[in-house]
CSV table of C-alpha atoms and ligand atoms in Angstrom, one decimal:
chain,number,residue,atom,x,y,z
A,298,MET,CA,-5.4,-13.4,9.9
A,299,ASP,CA,-2.5,-11.6,11.7
A,300,HIS,CA,0.0,-12.3,14.4
A,301,PHE,CA,-1.1,-9.6,16.9
A,302,ASN,CA,-2.8,-11.6,19.7
A,303,TYR,CA,-3.2,-11.4,23.4
A,304,VAL,CA,-0.9,-13.7,25.4
A,305,ASP,CA,-1.4,-13.8,29.2
A,306,GLY,CA,-3.5,-10.6,29.0
A,307,VAL,CA,-1.0,-8.6,27.0
A,308,LEU,CA,-1.2,-7.8,23.3
A,309,HIS,CA,1.8,-9.3,21.5
A,310,ALA,CA,3.3,-8.9,18.1
A,311,GLU,CA,4.2,-12.5,17.4
A,312,ASP,CA,6.1,-13.5,20.6
A,313,VAL,CA,7.0,-10.0,21.7
A,314,PRO,CA,4.8,-8.1,24.2
A,315,LEU,CA,4.0,-4.7,22.9
A,316,THR,CA,4.7,-3.4,26.4
A,317,ARG,CA,8.4,-4.3,25.8
A,318,ILE,CA,8.5,-2.3,22.5
A,319,ALA,CA,6.9,0.7,24.1
A,320,ALA,CA,9.4,0.6,27.0
A,321,GLU,CA,12.4,0.3,24.7
A,322,VAL,CA,11.4,2.4,21.7
A,323,GLY,CA,8.8,4.7,23.1
A,324,THR,CA,5.5,5.6,21.5
A,325,PRO,CA,4.0,6.3,19.1
A,326,VAL,CA,5.6,3.6,17.0
A,327,TYR,CA,4.6,1.3,14.1
A,328,VAL,CA,5.1,-2.4,14.7
A,329,TYR,CA,5.1,-4.9,11.8
A,330,SER,CA,5.0,-8.7,11.9
A,331,THR,CA,7.3,-10.7,9.7
A,332,ALA,CA,5.1,-13.8,10.0
A,333,THR,CA,2.1,-11.8,8.8
A,334,LEU,CA,3.9,-10.2,5.9
A,335,THR,CA,5.2,-13.5,4.9
A,336,ARG,CA,1.9,-15.3,5.2
A,337,HIS,CA,0.0,-12.7,3.2
A,338,PHE,CA,2.6,-12.7,0.4
A,339,GLN,CA,2.5,-16.5,0.2
A,340,GLN,CA,-1.3,-16.4,-0.1
A,341,PHE,CA,-0.9,-14.5,-3.4
A,342,GLN,CA,1.8,-16.9,-4.5
A,343,GLN,CA,-0.5,-19.7,-3.9
A,344,ALA,CA,-3.5,-17.9,-5.5
A,345,LEU,CA,-1.5,-17.7,-8.8
A,346,ALA,CA,0.4,-21.0,-8.5
A,347,TRP,CA,-1.5,-22.2,-11.6
A,348,THR,CA,0.5,-20.0,-13.9
A,349,ASP,CA,3.8,-18.1,-14.5
A,350,HIS,CA,3.4,-15.0,-12.4
A,351,LEU,CA,5.1,-12.3,-10.4
A,352,VAL,CA,3.6,-10.8,-7.3
A,353,CYS,CA,4.8,-7.1,-7.3
A,354,PHE,CA,4.4,-5.6,-3.9
A,355,ALA,CA,2.9,-2.1,-4.1
A,356,VAL,CA,5.8,-0.2,-2.4
A,357,LYS,CA,3.5,2.8,-1.8
A,358,SER,CA,1.6,0.9,0.8
A,359,ASN,CA,4.7,0.4,3.0
A,360,SER,CA,8.2,1.4,1.7
A,361,ASN,CA,10.4,0.6,4.7
A,362,LEU,CA,13.6,-1.0,3.4
A,363,ALA,CA,13.4,-3.8,5.8
A,364,VAL,CA,9.8,-4.7,4.7
A,365,LEU,CA,10.9,-4.5,1.0
A,366,LYS,CA,14.0,-6.7,1.8
A,367,LEU,CA,11.8,-9.3,3.6
A,368,LEU,CA,9.4,-9.5,0.7
A,369,GLY,CA,12.1,-9.3,-1.9
A,370,ASN,CA,13.9,-12.3,-0.2
A,371,LEU,CA,10.6,-14.2,-0.6
A,372,GLY,CA,10.7,-13.6,-4.4
A,373,ALA,CA,8.4,-10.6,-4.6
A,374,GLY,CA,8.7,-8.1,-7.4
A,375,MET,CA,7.9,-4.4,-6.7
A,376,ASP,CA,5.4,-2.0,-8.1
A,377,ILE,CA,6.8,1.5,-7.8
A,378,VAL,CA,5.6,5.0,-8.7
A,379,SER,CA,8.6,7.3,-8.2
A,380,ALA,CA,12.4,7.5,-8.4
A,381,GLY,CA,12.4,7.3,-4.6
A,382,GLU,CA,10.4,4.0,-4.6
A,383,TYR,CA,12.7,2.7,-7.4
A,384,ALA,CA,15.7,3.5,-5.3
A,385,ARG,CA,14.2,1.8,-2.2
A,386,ALA,CA,13.4,-1.3,-4.2
A,387,LYS,CA,17.0,-1.5,-5.5
A,388,ALA,CA,18.4,-0.7,-2.1
A,389,ALA,CA,16.5,-3.6,-0.7
A,390,GLY,CA,18.2,-5.9,-3.3
A,391,VAL,CA,15.3,-6.3,-5.7
A,392,PRO,CA,16.6,-6.7,-9.2
A,393,GLY,CA,15.4,-4.4,-11.9
A,394,ASP,CA,13.7,-7.2,-13.8
A,395,ARG,CA,11.3,-7.6,-10.9
A,396,ILE,CA,10.3,-3.9,-10.8
A,397,VAL,CA,7.3,-2.5,-12.6
A,398,PHE,CA,7.0,1.3,-12.9
A,399,SER,CA,3.5,2.7,-12.5
A,400,GLY,CA,2.2,6.2,-12.1
A,401,VAL,CA,0.7,9.0,-14.2
A,402,GLY,CA,3.6,11.5,-14.0
A,403,LYS,CA,6.9,9.7,-14.7
A,404,THR,CA,9.5,12.3,-15.4
A,405,GLU,CA,12.5,12.1,-17.8
A,406,PRO,CA,15.0,11.6,-15.0
A,407,GLU,CA,12.9,8.9,-13.5
A,408,MET,CA,12.7,7.1,-16.9
A,409,ARG,CA,16.5,7.4,-17.3
A,410,MET,CA,17.1,6.1,-13.8
A,411,ALA,CA,14.9,3.0,-14.4
A,412,LEU,CA,16.4,2.3,-17.8
A,413,GLU,CA,19.9,2.6,-16.5
A,414,GLY,CA,19.3,0.5,-13.4
A,415,GLY,CA,17.1,-2.1,-15.0
A,416,ILE,CA,13.3,-2.3,-15.2
A,417,ARG,CA,10.8,-5.1,-16.0
A,418,GLN,CA,8.3,-2.8,-17.5
A,419,PHE,CA,6.8,0.7,-17.6
A,420,ASN,CA,3.1,0.8,-17.1
A,421,VAL,CA,2.5,3.7,-19.5
A,422,GLU,CA,-0.5,5.9,-18.5
A,423,SER,CA,-0.8,8.4,-21.3
A,424,GLU,CA,0.2,9.2,-24.9
A,425,PRO,CA,2.6,12.0,-23.9
A,426,GLU,CA,4.3,9.6,-21.5
A,427,LEU,CA,4.7,7.1,-24.3
A,428,GLU,CA,6.3,9.7,-26.6
A,429,LEU,CA,8.7,10.9,-24.0
A,430,LEU,CA,9.7,7.3,-23.0
A,431,SER,CA,10.4,6.6,-26.7
A,432,ARG,CA,12.7,9.6,-26.9
A,433,VAL,CA,14.5,8.9,-23.7
A,434,ALA,CA,15.0,5.2,-24.4
A,435,SER,CA,16.1,5.9,-28.0
A,436,SER,CA,18.6,8.6,-26.8
A,437,MET,CA,20.1,5.9,-24.5
A,438,GLY,CA,20.2,3.3,-27.3
A,439,VAL,CA,17.9,1.0,-25.4
A,440,SER,CA,14.4,-0.4,-25.6
A,441,ALA,CA,11.8,0.2,-22.9
A,442,PRO,CA,9.5,-2.7,-22.2
A,443,ILE,CA,5.9,-1.3,-21.8
A,444,ALA,CA,2.4,-2.3,-20.9
A,445,VAL,CA,-0.2,0.4,-21.5
A,446,ARG,CA,-2.4,1.0,-18.4
A,447,VAL,CA,-5.9,0.8,-19.7
A,448,ASN,CA,-8.8,2.4,-17.9
A,449,PRO,CA,-11.7,0.0,-18.2
A,450,ASP,CA,-14.4,2.4,-16.9
A,451,VAL,CA,-15.5,0.1,-14.2
A,452,ASP,CA,-16.8,1.2,-10.8
A,453,ALA,CA,-14.6,-0.5,-8.2
A,454,LYS,CA,-17.2,0.3,-5.5
A,455,THR,CA,-14.7,1.7,-3.1
A,456,HIS,CA,-13.9,5.1,-1.5
A,457,GLU,CA,-13.9,7.8,-4.2
A,458,LYS,CA,-10.4,8.9,-3.3
A,459,ILE,CA,-9.0,5.5,-4.1
A,460,ALA,CA,-11.1,4.5,-7.1
A,461,THR,CA,-8.9,4.6,-10.2
A,462,GLY,CA,-10.7,2.6,-12.9
A,463,LYS,CA,-13.6,5.0,-13.9
A,464,SER,CA,-13.3,7.2,-16.9
A,465,GLU,CA,-13.3,10.4,-14.8
A,466,ASN,CA,-10.2,9.2,-12.9
A,467,LYS,CA,-6.8,10.5,-14.0
A,468,PHE,CA,-5.4,7.0,-14.5
A,469,GLY,CA,-4.7,5.0,-17.6
A,470,ILE,CA,-5.8,5.4,-21.2
A,471,PRO,CA,-9.5,5.0,-22.1
A,472,ILE,CA,-10.0,1.4,-23.2
A,473,ALA,CA,-11.7,2.6,-26.4
A,474,ARG,CA,-8.4,4.3,-27.5
A,475,ALA,CA,-6.2,1.4,-26.5
A,476,ARG,CA,-5.8,-0.1,-30.0
A,477,ASP,CA,-4.7,3.2,-31.5
A,478,VAL,CA,-2.2,3.7,-28.6
A,479,TYR,CA,-0.7,0.2,-29.1
A,480,ALA,CA,-0.4,0.9,-32.8
A,481,ARG,CA,1.5,4.1,-32.0
A,482,ALA,CA,3.6,2.3,-29.5
A,483,ALA,CA,4.6,-0.4,-32.0
A,484,SER,CA,5.7,2.3,-34.4
A,485,LEU,CA,7.9,4.1,-32.0
A,486,PRO,CA,11.6,3.6,-31.6
A,487,GLY,CA,12.9,2.5,-28.2
A,488,ILE,CA,9.5,0.9,-27.2
A,489,GLU,CA,8.8,-2.7,-26.8
A,490,VAL,CA,5.2,-3.7,-26.2
A,491,VAL,CA,5.1,-6.6,-23.7
A,492,GLY,CA,1.6,-6.5,-22.2
A,493,ILE,CA,-1.4,-4.8,-20.8
A,494,ASP,CA,-1.9,-3.2,-17.4
A,495,MET,CA,-5.0,-2.3,-15.3
A,496,HIS,CA,-5.5,-1.2,-11.7
A,497,ILE,CA,-9.1,-0.2,-10.8
A,498,GLY,CA,-8.8,0.9,-7.2
A,499,SER,CA,-7.9,0.1,-3.7
A,500,GLN,CA,-9.7,-1.6,-0.8
A,501,LEU,CA,-12.0,-3.6,-3.1
A,502,THR,CA,-14.3,-5.8,-1.0
A,503,ASP,CA,-16.3,-7.3,-3.9
A,504,LEU,CA,-14.8,-9.4,-6.7
A,505,GLU,CA,-17.4,-8.3,-9.3
A,506,PRO,CA,-15.6,-5.1,-10.5
A,507,TYR,CA,-12.5,-7.3,-11.1
A,508,ARG,CA,-14.6,-9.7,-13.1
A,509,GLN,CA,-15.9,-6.8,-15.3
A,510,ALA,CA,-12.5,-5.3,-15.7
A,511,TYR,CA,-10.7,-8.5,-16.4
A,512,ALA,CA,-13.3,-9.5,-19.0
A,513,LYS,CA,-12.4,-6.3,-20.8
A,514,MET,CA,-8.7,-7.1,-20.4
A,515,ALA,CA,-9.2,-10.6,-22.0
A,516,GLU,CA,-11.1,-9.1,-24.9
A,517,LEU,CA,-8.5,-6.4,-25.4
A,518,THR,CA,-5.7,-9.0,-25.4
A,519,ARG,CA,-7.4,-10.9,-28.2
A,520,ALA,CA,-7.9,-7.8,-30.2
A,521,LEU,CA,-4.3,-6.6,-29.8
A,522,ARG,CA,-3.0,-10.0,-30.7
A,523,ALA,CA,-5.1,-9.9,-33.8
A,524,ASP,CA,-3.5,-6.5,-34.5
A,525,GLY,CA,-0.1,-8.2,-34.4
A,526,HIS,CA,1.1,-7.2,-30.9
A,527,ASP,CA,3.0,-9.7,-28.8
A,528,ILE,CA,0.9,-9.5,-25.6
A,529,ARG,CA,2.6,-11.9,-23.3
A,530,ARG,CA,2.1,-10.3,-19.9
A,531,LEU,CA,-1.0,-9.1,-18.1
A,532,ASP,CA,-0.6,-6.8,-15.1
A,533,MET,CA,-3.9,-7.1,-13.2
A,534,GLY,CA,-3.1,-4.3,-10.6
A,535,GLY,CA,-3.7,-4.5,-6.9
A,536,GLY,CA,-6.5,-3.4,-4.7
A,537,LEU,CA,-7.8,-6.5,-2.9
A,538,GLY,CA,-9.3,-5.2,0.3
A,539,ILE,CA,-8.7,-6.2,3.9
A,540,PRO,CA,-10.9,-6.5,7.0
A,541,TYR,CA,-10.4,-3.3,9.0
A,542,THR,CA,-12.5,-4.7,11.8
A,543,ARG,CA,-12.9,-8.2,13.1
A,544,ASP,CA,-16.7,-7.7,13.4
A,545,ASN,CA,-17.8,-7.4,9.8
A,546,ASN,CA,-17.9,-9.6,6.7
A,547,ALA,CA,-14.4,-10.3,5.6
A,548,PRO,CA,-13.5,-9.3,2.0
A,549,PRO,CA,-12.7,-12.1,-0.5
A,550,LEU,CA,-9.5,-14.1,0.0
A,551,PRO,CA,-6.5,-14.0,-2.4
A,552,ILE,CA,-7.3,-17.6,-3.5
A,553,GLU,CA,-10.8,-16.5,-4.6
A,554,TYR,CA,-9.2,-13.5,-6.4
A,555,GLY,CA,-6.7,-15.7,-8.1
A,556,GLN,CA,-9.6,-17.8,-9.4
A,557,VAL,CA,-11.3,-14.7,-10.8
A,558,ILE,CA,-8.1,-14.0,-12.7
A,559,ARG,CA,-7.9,-17.5,-13.9
A,560,ASP,CA,-11.5,-17.5,-15.1
A,561,ALA,CA,-11.0,-14.3,-17.0
A,562,VAL,CA,-7.5,-14.6,-18.6
A,563,GLY,CA,-6.3,-18.1,-17.7
A,564,ASP,CA,-6.6,-19.4,-21.2
A,565,LEU,CA,-4.5,-16.7,-22.8
A,566,GLY,CA,-1.2,-18.1,-22.0
A,567,CYS,CA,0.1,-14.9,-20.5
A,568,GLU,CA,2.4,-14.4,-17.6
A,569,ILE,CA,0.4,-12.8,-14.8
A,570,GLU,CA,1.5,-9.9,-12.7
A,571,ILE,CA,-0.4,-8.5,-9.7
A,572,GLU,CA,0.4,-5.4,-7.5
A,573,PRO,CA,-1.1,-6.0,-4.1
A,574,GLY,CA,-0.1,-3.6,-1.3
A,575,ARG,CA,-2.6,-3.3,1.4
A,576,ASN,CA,-3.5,-6.9,1.4
A,577,ILE,CA,0.1,-7.8,2.2
A,578,SER,CA,1.1,-5.0,4.6
A,579,GLY,CA,-2.2,-3.7,6.0
A,580,ASN,CA,-2.9,-6.2,8.7
A,581,ALA,CA,0.8,-6.9,9.2
A,582,GLY,CA,1.1,-3.6,11.2
A,583,ILE,CA,-0.2,-1.8,14.2
A,584,LEU,CA,0.3,1.7,15.5
A,585,LEU,CA,1.2,1.5,19.1
A,586,SER,CA,0.4,4.6,21.2
A,587,SER,CA,0.1,5.7,24.8
A,588,VAL,CA,-2.7,7.6,26.4
A,589,ILE,CA,-1.6,11.1,27.4
A,590,TYR,CA,-4.8,12.3,29.1
A,591,LEU,CA,-8.3,11.2,29.7
A,592,LYS,CA,-10.2,14.4,29.4
A,593,GLU,CA,-13.8,14.6,30.5
A,594,GLY,CA,-15.9,16.7,28.1
A,595,GLU,CA,-19.5,17.6,28.0
A,596,GLY,CA,-21.4,14.5,27.3
A,597,ARG,CA,-18.3,12.7,26.1
A,598,ASP,CA,-14.9,11.7,27.2
A,599,PHE,CA,-11.8,12.2,25.1
A,600,LEU,CA,-8.9,9.8,25.1
A,601,ILE,CA,-6.0,11.9,24.0
A,602,LEU,CA,-3.2,9.7,22.5
A,603,ASP,CA,0.4,10.5,21.7
A,604,ALA,CA,-0.3,9.3,18.1
A,605,ALA,CA,-2.0,11.8,15.8
A,606,MET,CA,-3.2,12.4,12.3
A,607,ASN,CA,0.3,13.2,11.2
A,608,ASP,CA,1.3,9.6,12.1
A,609,LEU,CA,-1.8,7.9,10.7
A,610,ILE,CA,-3.8,10.1,8.4
A,611,ARG,CA,-6.3,7.5,7.1
A,612,PRO,CA,-9.1,8.3,9.5
A,613,ALA,CA,-8.9,12.1,8.7
A,614,MET,CA,-8.4,11.6,5.0
A,615,TYR,CA,-10.7,8.8,4.2
A,616,SER,CA,-12.9,8.6,7.3
A,617,ALA,CA,-11.2,5.2,7.6
A,618,HIS,CA,-11.9,2.9,10.6
A,619,HIS,CA,-9.1,1.2,12.6
A,620,ASP,CA,-9.9,-1.0,15.5
A,621,ILE,CA,-8.5,0.5,18.6
A,622,VAL,CA,-7.7,-1.9,21.4
A,623,PRO,CA,-6.1,-1.7,24.8
A,624,VAL,CA,-2.7,-3.5,25.0
A,625,ALA,CA,-3.6,-4.8,28.5
A,626,GLU,CA,-6.5,-7.1,27.7
A,627,ALA,CA,-9.7,-6.2,29.5
A,628,ALA,CA,-10.9,-8.8,31.9
A,629,PRO,CA,-14.1,-10.6,30.9
A,630,GLY,CA,-17.2,-8.7,32.0
A,631,VAL,CA,-15.3,-5.5,32.7
A,632,ALA,CA,-17.3,-2.3,32.1
A,633,VAL,CA,-16.6,-0.5,28.9
A,634,ALA,CA,-17.4,3.1,28.1
A,635,PRO,CA,-17.4,5.2,24.9
A,636,TYR,CA,-14.4,7.4,24.2
A,637,ASP,CA,-13.6,9.8,21.4
A,638,VAL,CA,-10.1,8.8,20.6
A,639,VAL,CA,-8.1,11.7,19.4
A,640,GLY,CA,-4.5,12.9,18.9
A,641,PRO,CA,-2.7,16.1,20.1
A,642,VAL,CA,-2.6,17.9,16.7
A,643,CYS,CA,-4.4,21.2,16.6
A,644,GLU,CA,-7.2,20.1,14.2
A,645,THR,CA,-10.6,18.7,15.0
A,646,GLY,CA,-9.9,16.3,12.2
A,647,ASP,CA,-7.3,14.7,14.4
A,648,THR,CA,-9.9,12.2,15.6
A,649,PHE,CA,-9.2,8.6,15.1
A,650,GLU,CA,-12.7,7.5,16.0
A,651,LYS,CA,-15.6,8.7,18.1
A,652,GLY,CA,-17.4,6.6,20.6
A,653,VAL,CA,-15.0,3.7,20.8
A,654,GLN,CA,-16.0,1.3,23.5
A,655,LEU,CA,-13.0,0.8,25.7
A,656,PRO,CA,-12.4,-0.3,29.3
A,657,GLY,CA,-11.4,2.4,31.7
A,658,LEU,CA,-8.0,3.7,30.6
A,659,SER,CA,-5.8,6.3,32.1
A,660,ALA,CA,-2.6,8.2,31.3
A,661,GLY,CA,0.3,6.0,30.4
A,662,ASP,CA,-1.9,3.1,29.3
A,663,LEU,CA,-1.1,1.6,25.9
A,664,VAL,CA,-3.5,1.1,23.0
A,665,ALA,CA,-3.0,-0.4,19.5
A,666,LEU,CA,-4.6,0.9,16.3
A,667,ARG,CA,-4.9,-2.2,14.2
A,668,SER,CA,-4.5,-2.7,10.4
A,669,ALA,CA,-2.1,0.2,10.2
A,670,GLY,CA,0.7,-1.5,8.2
A,671,ALA,CA,-0.5,-0.1,4.8
A,672,TYR,CA,-0.8,3.6,4.0
A,673,GLY,CA,0.3,4.4,7.6
A,674,ALA,CA,3.9,5.2,8.1
A,675,VAL,CA,4.3,6.0,4.4
A,676,MET,CA,1.8,8.8,4.6
A,677,ALA,CA,3.1,10.2,7.9
A,678,SER,CA,4.3,13.7,8.1
A,679,GLU,CA,5.9,16.1,10.7
A,680,TYR,CA,2.8,18.3,10.9
A,681,ASN,CA,2.8,20.3,14.1
A,682,SER,CA,6.6,19.6,14.1
A,683,ARG,CA,6.1,16.1,15.5
A,684,PRO,CA,9.1,14.0,14.5
A,685,LEU,CA,8.4,11.3,12.0
A,686,VAL,CA,7.0,8.2,13.7
A,687,PRO,CA,9.5,5.3,14.0
A,688,GLU,CA,9.0,1.7,12.8
A,689,VAL,CA,9.8,-1.7,14.3
A,690,LEU,CA,9.9,-5.1,12.7
A,691,VAL,CA,9.2,-8.2,14.9
A,692,ASN,CA,10.3,-11.6,14.0
A,693,GLY,CA,9.3,-14.3,16.4
A,694,ASP,CA,10.7,-13.3,19.8
A,695,GLN,CA,13.1,-10.6,18.5
A,696,PHE,CA,12.5,-7.1,17.1
A,697,ALA,CA,14.5,-4.4,15.4
A,698,VAL,CA,14.0,-0.7,15.0
A,699,ILE,CA,13.8,-0.4,11.2
A,700,ARG,CA,13.4,3.4,11.3
A,701,PRO,CA,14.5,5.3,14.4
A,702,ARG,CA,12.6,8.2,15.8
A,703,PRO,CA,14.4,11.4,14.7
A,704,THR,CA,15.6,13.7,17.5
A,705,LEU,CA,14.3,17.3,17.5
A,706,GLU,CA,17.8,18.4,16.5
A,707,GLU,CA,17.7,16.1,13.4
A,708,MET,CA,14.3,17.4,12.5
A,709,LEU,CA,15.4,21.1,12.8
A,710,GLY,CA,18.7,20.3,11.2
A,711,ARG,CA,17.1,19.9,7.8
A,712,ASP,CA,16.0,23.5,7.6
A,713,THR,CA,18.4,26.3,6.7
A,714,ILE,CA,18.2,29.9,7.5
A,715,PRO,CA,19.4,32.3,4.7
A,716,GLU,CA,22.4,34.5,5.7
A,717,TRP,CA,20.3,37.6,5.2
A,718,LEU,CA,18.1,36.8,8.1
B,257,PLP,C1,-1.0,1.2,-9.8
B,257,PLP,C2,-1.3,0.7,-8.4
B,257,PLP,N1,-1.0,-0.6,-8.2
B,257,PLP,C3,-1.2,-1.1,-7.0
B,257,PLP,C4,-1.7,-0.4,-5.9
B,257,PLP,C5,-1.9,-1.1,-4.6
B,257,PLP,O1,-3.2,-1.1,-4.2
B,257,PLP,P1,-3.6,-1.9,-2.8
B,257,PLP,O2,-2.6,-1.4,-1.8
B,257,PLP,O3,-5.0,-1.6,-2.6
B,257,PLP,O4,-3.4,-3.3,-3.1
B,257,PLP,C6,-2.1,0.9,-6.2
B,257,PLP,C7,-2.7,1.7,-5.1
B,257,PLP,O5,-3.6,2.5,-5.3
B,257,PLP,C8,-1.9,1.5,-7.4
B,257,PLP,O6,-2.2,2.8,-7.7
C-alpha cells in the first residue's frame, strides 16, 4: 500500500497534487511520501515485535538525508556499504551503535572512520577483510564487533544481477568454511565476534529461499556456540520484494517474513537484525515526469518523456517494470492506446517500457512512474549531461525539496580544465 492516489481526478502524493509539485519544482523529479515510508518501516517493527531487534534500513536503496532522518527518528538503524553512506547515516543523526557496515570491499580508511565514529558491527565478507580489520582496530587500540557474512548457497529466485546468496556470487564466506573463519576471528586481536550475517538477494517474492537460508543460519549458530563463540546477534539481511504493479500477485508481507524468521531462529535467544531497503522505500516514491513529444513512428507511437535512463536506470539495467500512469486520471471508458515510453537519452536502451496502455497524452502532460523510491535517485547519473534529478518529500499537505535540481553552472563547475589547455 502507498499514499499515491487519485483525488478529484488528479494523482496526489498524500494530500499534495502532483501538478503542484511539477509547477513549483519542475520535472523530472522524485517524490517521496512520509506516510508510506513510516508505514513500511512500522510493518517491519511489528513483524519482529516478538523479540529484541533492530530494523536497519538499507541506505543503498535511498540515501537522501531527509529520508534517513525520517527513518532514524522512528528508531531505524542503518545498513551501510561505504564511507559515504556512513557519513550520510551520521549526518542524519543516526548513532553509530545503530549502524551496520556491509559490503565486500571495505577499505582501511572506511574501517577507521567507522571505528572512530562508532559502529554497531562490521559484516565481514572475506578472510583478508577480517585480517585487515584486526590490524586496523588493534592499531587504534579498540575492538571491532563483527558478524561474518555467510554465503548459504541458496537460490533466491530473483534477477541474476541482484542474487547474492549463491556460491558463484562474490558475497560472503562459503558456509562450509564458516567455522574455520570464526575460529580465526576469535584468535585475532581487535576482533569481537558478536553474530552471524546473511543476505541472499533483493526483490525476493517467495519466502522459501529465506526458509532454506535461515535453517542453515540456525544450524550454524548452534555449531558456533558449541565451538565456544558468543553468537548473540543474527543479521538476516534484507531483500523482501515489493509489488511493482498492482495487477499481479503481491509478494509476501513483512509480517509473514517475520514469522519465517521466528520459525527458523526464534528459539535461539538472539537479537535479530534485518536490512530491508526496497520494501521500505520502493513504493514510497514515484518519478514524476512530463511528456515532451508524442512521436508517431511506424506501427508504434513513442511517448518521449523528460525523464530518462540516467534518472531511473532500473528498466535499462534489469529490464525492470514500473507502472506508468497519467497524473490526470483517465475518465472511465476513455480509449487507451499503446505507447513506447522512452526518454531523451541517445540510447535505444533508454526505454522505460514498450506498449504501455495509456489514454491520449500530449506535450506537457504529466505521468508518474510508480515504485521508484528504491534504487531510483541513488542510481541516477548525469549521463548526456543531464543535471541530477531532484527529490521532494511530501508530508500530509506540505512538501519540501530535499535535493534541489543543480543548475547547469553547478554541473559544469565541478570540472576543471588544466592550465596547459
Ligand atoms: C547486504 C545488503 N543488505 C540489504 C540490502 C537491501 O536489499 P533490499 O533493498 O532488497 O531490501 C542489500 C541489497 O542488495 C544488500 O546488499
